[in-house]
Short mmCIF file of C-alpha atoms in Angstrom, two decimals:
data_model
loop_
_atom_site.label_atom_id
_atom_site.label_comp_id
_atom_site.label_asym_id
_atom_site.label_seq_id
_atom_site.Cartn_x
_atom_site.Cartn_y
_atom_site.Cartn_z
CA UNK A 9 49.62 118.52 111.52
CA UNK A 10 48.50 114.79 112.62
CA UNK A 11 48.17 113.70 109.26
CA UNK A 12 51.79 115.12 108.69
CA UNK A 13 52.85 113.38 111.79
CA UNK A 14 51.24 110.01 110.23
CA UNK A 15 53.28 110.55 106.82
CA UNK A 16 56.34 110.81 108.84
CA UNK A 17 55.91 107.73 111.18
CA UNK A 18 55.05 105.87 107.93
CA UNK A 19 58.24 107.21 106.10
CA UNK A 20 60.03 106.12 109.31
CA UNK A 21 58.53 102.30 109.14
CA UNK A 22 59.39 101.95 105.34
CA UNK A 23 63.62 103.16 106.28
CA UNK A 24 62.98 100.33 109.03
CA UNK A 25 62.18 97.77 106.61
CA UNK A 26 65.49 98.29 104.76
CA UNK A 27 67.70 97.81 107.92
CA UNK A 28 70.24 95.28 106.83
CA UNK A 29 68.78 91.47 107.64
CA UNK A 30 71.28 89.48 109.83
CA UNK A 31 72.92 88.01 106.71
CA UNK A 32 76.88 88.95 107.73
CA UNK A 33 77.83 85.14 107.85
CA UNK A 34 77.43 84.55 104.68
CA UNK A 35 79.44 87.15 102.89
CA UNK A 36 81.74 87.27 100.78
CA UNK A 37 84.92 88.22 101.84
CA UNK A 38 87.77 90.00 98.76
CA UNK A 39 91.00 91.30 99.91
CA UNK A 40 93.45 94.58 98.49
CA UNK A 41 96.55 95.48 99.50
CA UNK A 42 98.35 98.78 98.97
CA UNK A 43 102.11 98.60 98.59
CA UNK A 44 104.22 101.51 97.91
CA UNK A 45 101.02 103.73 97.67
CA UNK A 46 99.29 101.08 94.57
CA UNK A 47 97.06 98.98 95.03
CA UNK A 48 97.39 94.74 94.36
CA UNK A 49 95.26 93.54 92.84
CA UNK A 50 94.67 97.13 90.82
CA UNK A 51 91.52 95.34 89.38
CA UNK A 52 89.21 93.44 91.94
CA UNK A 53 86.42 91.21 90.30
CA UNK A 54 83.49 90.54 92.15
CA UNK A 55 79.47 88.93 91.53
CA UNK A 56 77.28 91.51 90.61
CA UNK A 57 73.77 91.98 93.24
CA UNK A 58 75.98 90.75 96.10
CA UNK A 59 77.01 92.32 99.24
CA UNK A 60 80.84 91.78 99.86
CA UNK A 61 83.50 92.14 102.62
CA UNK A 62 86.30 94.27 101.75
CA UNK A 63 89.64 94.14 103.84
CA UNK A 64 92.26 96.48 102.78
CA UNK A 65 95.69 95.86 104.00
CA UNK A 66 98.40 99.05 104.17
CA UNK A 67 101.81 97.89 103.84
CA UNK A 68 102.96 101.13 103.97
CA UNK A 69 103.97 102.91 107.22
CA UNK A 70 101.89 106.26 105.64
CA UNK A 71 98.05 106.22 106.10
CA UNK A 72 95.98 106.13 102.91
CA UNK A 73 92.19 106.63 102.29
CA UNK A 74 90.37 104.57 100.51
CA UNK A 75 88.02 106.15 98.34
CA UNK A 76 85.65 106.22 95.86
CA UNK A 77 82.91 107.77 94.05
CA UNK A 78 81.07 105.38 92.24
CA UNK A 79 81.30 103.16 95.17
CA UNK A 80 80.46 105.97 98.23
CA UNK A 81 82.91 105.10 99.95
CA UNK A 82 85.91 106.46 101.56
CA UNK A 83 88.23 105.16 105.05
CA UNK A 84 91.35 105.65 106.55
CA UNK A 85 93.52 103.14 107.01
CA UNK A 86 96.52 103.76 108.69
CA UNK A 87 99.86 102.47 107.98
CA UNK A 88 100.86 98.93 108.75
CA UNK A 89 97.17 97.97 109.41
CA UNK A 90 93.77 96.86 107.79
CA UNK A 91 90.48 98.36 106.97
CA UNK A 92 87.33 96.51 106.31
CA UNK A 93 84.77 97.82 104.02
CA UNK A 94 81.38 96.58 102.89
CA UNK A 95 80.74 97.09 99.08
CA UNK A 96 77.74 96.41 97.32
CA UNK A 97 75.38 94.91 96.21
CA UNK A 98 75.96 96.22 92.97
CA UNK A 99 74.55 96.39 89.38
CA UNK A 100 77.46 94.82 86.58
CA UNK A 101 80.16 97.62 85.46
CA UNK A 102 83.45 99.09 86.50
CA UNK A 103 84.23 101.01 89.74
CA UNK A 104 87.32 103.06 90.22
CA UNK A 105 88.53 103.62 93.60
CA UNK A 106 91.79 105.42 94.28
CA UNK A 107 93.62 106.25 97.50
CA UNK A 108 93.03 109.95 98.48
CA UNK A 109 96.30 110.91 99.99
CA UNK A 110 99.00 109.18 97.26
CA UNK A 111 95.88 109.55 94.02
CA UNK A 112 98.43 109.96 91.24
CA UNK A 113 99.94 106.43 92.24
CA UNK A 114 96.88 104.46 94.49
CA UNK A 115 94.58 103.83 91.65
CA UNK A 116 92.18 100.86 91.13
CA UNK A 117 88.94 99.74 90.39
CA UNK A 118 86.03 97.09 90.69
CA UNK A 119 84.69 95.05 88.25
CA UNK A 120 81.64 93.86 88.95
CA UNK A 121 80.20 91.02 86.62
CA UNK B 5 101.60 115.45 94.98
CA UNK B 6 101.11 119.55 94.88
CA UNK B 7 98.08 118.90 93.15
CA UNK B 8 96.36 116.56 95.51
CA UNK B 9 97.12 118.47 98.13
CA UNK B 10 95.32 121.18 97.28
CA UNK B 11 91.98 119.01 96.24
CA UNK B 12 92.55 117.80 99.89
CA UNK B 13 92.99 120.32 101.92
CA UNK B 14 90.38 122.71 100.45
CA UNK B 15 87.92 119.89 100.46
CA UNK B 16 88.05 119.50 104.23
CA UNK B 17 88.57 122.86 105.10
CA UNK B 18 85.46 124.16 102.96
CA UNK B 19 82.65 122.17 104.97
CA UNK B 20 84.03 123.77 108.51
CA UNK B 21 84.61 126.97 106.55
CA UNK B 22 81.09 127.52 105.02
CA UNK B 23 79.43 126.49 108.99
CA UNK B 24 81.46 129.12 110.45
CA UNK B 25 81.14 131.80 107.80
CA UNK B 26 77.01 131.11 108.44
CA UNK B 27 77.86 131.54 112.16
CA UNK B 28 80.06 134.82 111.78
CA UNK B 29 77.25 136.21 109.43
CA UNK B 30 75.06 135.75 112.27
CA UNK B 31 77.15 136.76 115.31
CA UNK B 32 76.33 140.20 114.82
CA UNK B 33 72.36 139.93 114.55
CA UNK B 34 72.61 137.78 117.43
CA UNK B 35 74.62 140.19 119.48
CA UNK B 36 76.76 137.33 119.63
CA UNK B 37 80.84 138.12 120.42
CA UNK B 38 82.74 136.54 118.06
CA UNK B 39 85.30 135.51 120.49
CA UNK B 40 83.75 131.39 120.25
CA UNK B 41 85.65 131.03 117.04
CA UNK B 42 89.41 131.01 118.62
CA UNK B 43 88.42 128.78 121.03
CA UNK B 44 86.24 126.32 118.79
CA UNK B 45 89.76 126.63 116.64
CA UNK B 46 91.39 125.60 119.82
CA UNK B 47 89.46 122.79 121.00
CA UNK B 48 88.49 121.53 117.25
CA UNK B 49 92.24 121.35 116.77
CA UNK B 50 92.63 119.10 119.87
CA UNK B 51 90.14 117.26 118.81
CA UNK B 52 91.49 116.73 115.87
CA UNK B 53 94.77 115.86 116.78
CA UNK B 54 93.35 112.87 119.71
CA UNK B 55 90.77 111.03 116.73
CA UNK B 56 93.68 111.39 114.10
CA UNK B 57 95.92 109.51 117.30
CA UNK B 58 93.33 107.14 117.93
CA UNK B 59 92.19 106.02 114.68
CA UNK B 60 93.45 102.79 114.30
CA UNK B 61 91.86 101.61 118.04
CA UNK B 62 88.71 103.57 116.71
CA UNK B 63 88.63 101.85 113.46
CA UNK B 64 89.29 98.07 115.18
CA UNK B 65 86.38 98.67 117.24
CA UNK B 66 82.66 97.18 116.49
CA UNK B 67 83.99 94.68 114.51
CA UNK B 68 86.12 96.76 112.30
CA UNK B 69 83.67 99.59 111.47
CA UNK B 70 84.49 101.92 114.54
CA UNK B 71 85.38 104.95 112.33
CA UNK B 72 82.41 104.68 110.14
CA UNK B 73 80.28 104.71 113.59
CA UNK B 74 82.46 107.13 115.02
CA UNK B 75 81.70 109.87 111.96
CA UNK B 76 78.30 108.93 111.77
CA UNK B 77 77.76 110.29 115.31
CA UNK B 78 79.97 113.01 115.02
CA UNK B 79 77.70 113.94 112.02
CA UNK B 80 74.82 113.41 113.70
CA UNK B 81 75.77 115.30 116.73
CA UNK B 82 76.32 118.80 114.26
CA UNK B 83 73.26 117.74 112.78
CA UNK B 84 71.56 118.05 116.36
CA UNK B 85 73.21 121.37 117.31
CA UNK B 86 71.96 122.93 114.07
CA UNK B 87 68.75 122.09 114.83
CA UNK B 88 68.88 123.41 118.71
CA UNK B 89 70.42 126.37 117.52
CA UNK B 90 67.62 127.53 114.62
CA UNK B 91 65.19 126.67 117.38
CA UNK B 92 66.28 128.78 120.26
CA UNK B 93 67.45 131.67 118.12
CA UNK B 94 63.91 131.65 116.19
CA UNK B 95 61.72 130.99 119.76
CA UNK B 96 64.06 133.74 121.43
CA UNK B 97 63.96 136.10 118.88
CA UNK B 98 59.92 135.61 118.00
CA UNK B 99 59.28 136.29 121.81
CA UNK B 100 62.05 139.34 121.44
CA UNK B 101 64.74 138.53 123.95
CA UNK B 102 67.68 138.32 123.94
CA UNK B 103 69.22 134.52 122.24
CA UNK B 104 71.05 133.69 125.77
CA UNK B 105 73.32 131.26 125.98
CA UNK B 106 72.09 128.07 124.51
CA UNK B 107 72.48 128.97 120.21
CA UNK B 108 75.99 130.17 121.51
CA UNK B 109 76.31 126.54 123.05
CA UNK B 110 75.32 125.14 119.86
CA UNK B 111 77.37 127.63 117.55
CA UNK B 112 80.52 126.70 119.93
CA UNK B 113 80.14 123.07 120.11
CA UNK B 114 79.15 122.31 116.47
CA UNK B 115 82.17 124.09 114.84
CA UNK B 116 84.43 122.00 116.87
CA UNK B 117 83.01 118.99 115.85
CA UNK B 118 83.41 119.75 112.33
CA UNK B 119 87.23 120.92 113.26
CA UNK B 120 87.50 117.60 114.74
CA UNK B 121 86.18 115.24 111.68
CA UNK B 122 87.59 117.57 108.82
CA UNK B 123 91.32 118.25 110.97
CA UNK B 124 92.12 114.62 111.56
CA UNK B 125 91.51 114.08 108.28
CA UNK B 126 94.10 116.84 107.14
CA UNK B 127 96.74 115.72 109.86
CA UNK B 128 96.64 111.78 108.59
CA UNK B 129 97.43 113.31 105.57
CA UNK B 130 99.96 115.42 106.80
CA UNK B 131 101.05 112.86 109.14
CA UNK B 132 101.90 110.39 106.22
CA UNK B 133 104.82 112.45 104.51
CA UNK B 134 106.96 112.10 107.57
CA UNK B 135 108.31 108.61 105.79
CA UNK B 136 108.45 110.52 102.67
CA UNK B 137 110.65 114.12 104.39
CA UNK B 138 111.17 114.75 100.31
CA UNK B 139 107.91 115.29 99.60
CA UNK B 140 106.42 117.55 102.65
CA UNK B 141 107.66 121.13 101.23
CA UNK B 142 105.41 120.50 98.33
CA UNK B 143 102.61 118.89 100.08
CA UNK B 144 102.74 121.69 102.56
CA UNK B 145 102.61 124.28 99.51
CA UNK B 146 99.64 122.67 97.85
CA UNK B 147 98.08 122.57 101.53
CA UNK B 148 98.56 125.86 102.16
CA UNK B 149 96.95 127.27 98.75
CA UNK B 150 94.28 124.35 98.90
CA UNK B 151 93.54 125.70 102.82
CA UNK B 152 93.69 129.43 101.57
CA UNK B 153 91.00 128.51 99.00
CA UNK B 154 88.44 127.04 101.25
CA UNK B 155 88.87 130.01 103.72
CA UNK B 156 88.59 132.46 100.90
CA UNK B 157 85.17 130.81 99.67
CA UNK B 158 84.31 130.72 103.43
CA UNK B 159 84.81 134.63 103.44
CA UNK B 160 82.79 135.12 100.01
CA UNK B 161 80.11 133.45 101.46
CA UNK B 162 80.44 135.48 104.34
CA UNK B 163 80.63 138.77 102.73
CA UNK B 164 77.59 137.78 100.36
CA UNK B 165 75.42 136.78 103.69
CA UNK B 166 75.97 140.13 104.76
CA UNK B 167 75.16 141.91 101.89
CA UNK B 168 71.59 140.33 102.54
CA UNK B 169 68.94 143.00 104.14
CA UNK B 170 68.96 142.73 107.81
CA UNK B 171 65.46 141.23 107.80
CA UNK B 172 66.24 138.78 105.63
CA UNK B 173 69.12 137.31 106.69
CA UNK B 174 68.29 134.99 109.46
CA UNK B 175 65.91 133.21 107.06
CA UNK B 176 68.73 132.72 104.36
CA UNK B 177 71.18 132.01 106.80
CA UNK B 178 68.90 129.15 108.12
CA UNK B 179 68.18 128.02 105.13
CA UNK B 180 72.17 127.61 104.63
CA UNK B 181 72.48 125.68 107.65
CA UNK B 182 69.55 123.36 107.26
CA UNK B 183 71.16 122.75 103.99
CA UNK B 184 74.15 121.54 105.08
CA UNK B 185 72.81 120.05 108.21
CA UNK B 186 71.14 118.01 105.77
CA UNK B 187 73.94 116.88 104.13
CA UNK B 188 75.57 116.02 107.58
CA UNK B 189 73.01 113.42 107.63
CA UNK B 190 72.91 112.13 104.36
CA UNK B 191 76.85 111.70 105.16
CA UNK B 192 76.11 109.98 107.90
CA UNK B 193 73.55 107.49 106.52
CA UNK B 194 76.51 107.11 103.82
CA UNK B 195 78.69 105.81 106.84
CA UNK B 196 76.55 103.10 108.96
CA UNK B 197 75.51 101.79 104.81
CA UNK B 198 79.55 101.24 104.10
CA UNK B 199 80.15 99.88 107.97
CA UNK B 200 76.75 97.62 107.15
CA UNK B 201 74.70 98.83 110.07
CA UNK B 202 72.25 100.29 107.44
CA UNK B 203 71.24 98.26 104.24
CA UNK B 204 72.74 99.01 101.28
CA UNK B 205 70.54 99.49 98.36
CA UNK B 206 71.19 100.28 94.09
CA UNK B 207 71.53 103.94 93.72
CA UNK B 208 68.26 105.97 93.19
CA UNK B 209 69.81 107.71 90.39
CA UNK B 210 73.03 108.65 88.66
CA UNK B 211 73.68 111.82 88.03
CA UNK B 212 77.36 110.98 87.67
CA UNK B 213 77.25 112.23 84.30
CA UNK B 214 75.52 115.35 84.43
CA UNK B 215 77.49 116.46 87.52
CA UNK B 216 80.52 114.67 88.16
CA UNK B 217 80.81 114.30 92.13
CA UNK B 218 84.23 115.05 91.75
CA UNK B 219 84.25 118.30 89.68
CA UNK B 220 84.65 121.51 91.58
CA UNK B 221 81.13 122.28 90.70
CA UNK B 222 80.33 118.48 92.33
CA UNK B 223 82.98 119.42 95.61
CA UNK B 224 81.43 122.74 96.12
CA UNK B 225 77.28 121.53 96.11
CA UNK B 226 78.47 118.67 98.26
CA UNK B 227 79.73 120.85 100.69
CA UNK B 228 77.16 122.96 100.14
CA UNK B 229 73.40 120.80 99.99
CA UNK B 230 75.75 117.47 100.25
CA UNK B 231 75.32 116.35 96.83
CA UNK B 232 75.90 112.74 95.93
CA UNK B 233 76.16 111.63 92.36
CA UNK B 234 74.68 107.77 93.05
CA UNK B 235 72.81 108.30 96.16
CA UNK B 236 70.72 105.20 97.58
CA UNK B 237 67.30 105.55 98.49
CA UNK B 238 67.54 105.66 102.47
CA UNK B 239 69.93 108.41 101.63
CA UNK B 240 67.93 110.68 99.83
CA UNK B 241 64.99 109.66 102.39
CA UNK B 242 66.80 110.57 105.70
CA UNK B 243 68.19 113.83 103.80
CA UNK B 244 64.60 115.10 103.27
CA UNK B 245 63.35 114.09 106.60
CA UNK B 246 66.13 115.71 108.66
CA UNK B 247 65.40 119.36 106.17
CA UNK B 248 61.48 118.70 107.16
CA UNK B 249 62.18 117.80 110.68
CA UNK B 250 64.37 121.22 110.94
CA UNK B 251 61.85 123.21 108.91
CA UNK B 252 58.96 122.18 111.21
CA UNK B 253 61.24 122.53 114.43
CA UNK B 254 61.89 126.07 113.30
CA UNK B 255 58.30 126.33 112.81
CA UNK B 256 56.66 124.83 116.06
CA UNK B 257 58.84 127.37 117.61
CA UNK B 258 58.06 130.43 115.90
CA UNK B 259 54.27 129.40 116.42
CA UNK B 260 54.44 129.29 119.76
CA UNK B 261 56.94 131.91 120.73
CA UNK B 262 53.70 134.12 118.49
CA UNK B 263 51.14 132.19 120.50
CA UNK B 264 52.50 132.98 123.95
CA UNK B 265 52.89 136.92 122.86
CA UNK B 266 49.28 137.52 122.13
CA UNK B 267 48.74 136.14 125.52
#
C-alpha cells in the first residue's frame, strides 16, 4: 500500500512538472470571425510547435460552438461576442474545425506549417 | 440542419442518459425510490437554463476562459459525487445497513450537474434558431429523434444492467460509473489545457484513424469510457489516476467495513 502511495505521489510530481510555465506574454495571438454561420478566414495558418491565442469573433446574433476534433477543442460563443481559445503547440498538418450548431455551413480548418 | 440536430441533441443527451440509467439500475438494489429523478430533471433543467443565460459573463471571466473553468469544475464536481457514492454504498452495504441518505445525495446532485452542462448546451442551440423562425420546425424534429435516441440507448443500457444477476450487478454497475467518471475527468483536463491553465502537450497517440472520434462508434465510447482520438499525455495520466483513485476508494472501504465486522 505505501509503495502504491509513493507511485502515486510520484505520478502526481511528474503532471506538476507539465503545468504551463508563465509564458502567456509572449503568444501569439490569430483571429476568426464567423459571419453568416462561415468562418473568415476558412483557412488559418499558423507556426508549427507554438502555442497560439485564438479569438473568435460571432457576428451573428445566433450562438455557435467552436469545435474540433483534431484540435480538442470545442466553446460557445454567443452571438455578437468573442471567444478566446488556446491552440497548440502543434506538429505541421491540417486541422479542421467546424461550428457545431450551423456544421453544414461553419467549416474551417488550421494549417499548421 | 435536420441532420445536425440529431448528432446534437443525442450527443448531449446520451452522457446524462447513460449516468441515470446506471442510477435507475441501482435504485432498486439500493432500496432507493426513484422519485430523485423528476426532481434532478427539475433542478438540472434550471440549471441549465441560468449557465445557458449567463454564458457570455461566464465566458468573459478569468481572462476569457471562464467557461472552460466553469465545465472543468462542473466535471470535476460529478467526478467527486461518483466517487462518494461507490464509497458509501460499498462501506454501507459491506457492514449490511441500510445505504442512508448520503449515495442518494450523491445520485441526486450528480445527475443535475450533468442536466446542467449537457441542457445549456442543447438550449444555446435551441436558443440560436429564434433569428432563423424558418428553420426551428426542422431543428426541433431532428432534436426530438436525436433526444429520443439517446434516451432509448439510456433504456437499453438500463434493461441490459438489469438483466445482470443480482450479485453481480453492483460490481458492473460500478465499473460503469467509474468509467465514465473517468472520462468526466479526462474532459475536464481537456478544458483547463484549451483555457491554458494546464500545459498543452503533442498527442500521445492518434487513433484518429482506427476510430474516428466522430463516428457513432467514436460518440458512443466517448460517452461511454470518454474516448479521445489524440489525447495528450496529462490526459490519459489524470484518466487512469482518477479510475485507480476510485478503485482503491471502493476498496479501502470494503476493507474496512469487513474489518470492523469481524470485530
Amino acid at each position: 500500500m505505501k509503495s502504491r502511495r509513493r507511485t502515486f505521489i510520484g505520478l502526481l510530481a511528474f503532471a506538476g512538472l507539465h503545468f504551463s510555465a508563465p509564458t502567456r506574454a509572449e503568444t501569439p495571438v490569430f483571429e476568426l470571425e464567423i459571419r453568416n454561420h462561415l468562418f473568415y478566414p476558412s483557412e488559418l495558418a499558423i507556426p508549427a510547435d507554438t502555442k497560439i491565442k485564438l479569438i473568435v469573433y460571432n457576428r451573428d446574433p445566433s450562438p455557435e460552438e467552436f469545435e474540433s476534433y483534431e484540435l480538442n477543442r470545442e466553446k460557445i460563443i454567443m452571438g455578437n461576442s468573442k471567444g478566446i481559445v488556446f491552440i497548440g503547440p502543434l506538429p505541421p498538418g491540417e486541422y479542421p474545425f467546424f461550428g457545431e450548431f450551423h456544421m453544414k455551413t461553419a467549416q474551417g480548418k488550421v494549417i499548421v506549417q | 440542419m435536420l441532420l445536425t440536430s440529431v448528432v446534437i441533441l443525442l450527443r448531449e443527451v446520451l452522457e446524462a442518459a447513460l449516468i441515470i440509467s446506471v442510477f435507475l439500475a441501482f435504485s432498486h438494489l439500493l432500496r432507493f425510490s426513484r422519485r430523485w429523478l423528476l426532481g434532478a430533471f427539475v433542478l438540472g433543467g434550471v440549471g441549465a437554463a441560468s449557465y445557458a443565460a449567463g454564458i457570455d459573463r461566464i465566458s468573459s471571466l478569468m481572462g476569457g476562459v471562464g467557461q472552460e473553468v466553469t465545465n472543468a469544475v462542473m466535471q470535476f464536481c460529478i467526478y467527486v459525487l461518483l466517487v462518494v457514492f461507490i464509497v458509501a454504498v460499498t462501506y454501507r452495504r459491506g457492514r449490511g445497513y441500510d445505504p442512508g441518505t448520503l449515495p442518494y445525495i450523491a445520485v441526486f446532485a450528480s445527475v443535475v450537474l450533468a442536466i446542467t452542462r449537457e441542457g445549456s448546451e442543447i438550449l444555446l442551440y435551441l436558443y440560436g434558431f429564434f433569428y432563423a423562425p424558418q428553420l426551428l420546425p426542422p431543428v426541433m424534429i431532428g432534436g426530438a429523434i436525436g433526444a429520443g435516441i439517446g434516451f432509448s440507448i439510456g433504456v437499453i443500457f438500463y434493461y441490459a444492467l438489469t438483466v445482470v444477476p443480482e450479485a453481480k450487478r453492483l460490481p458492473v454497475g460500478m465499473a460503469v460509473l467509474t468509467l465514465i467518471a473517468a472520462g468526466m475527468i479526462s474532459q475536464a483536463t481537456q478544458q483547463l489545457i484549451q483555457a491554458d491553465i494546464l500545459a498543452s502537450q503533442r498527442p500521445l497517440w492518434d487513433s484518429s484513424g482506427l476510430l474516428p472520434e466522430e463516428s457513432v462508434a467514436g460518440q458512443l465510447l466517448y460517452a461511454f469510457i470518454g474516448y479521445e482520438a489524440t489525447p495528450t499525455p496529462l490526459q490519459v495520466l489524470f484518466y487512469f489516476c482518477s479510475i485507480f483513485i476510485m478503485a482503491a476508494s471502493a476498496g479501502v472501504a470494503k476493507w474496512s467495513a469487513e474489518r470492523l465486522e469481524s470485530l
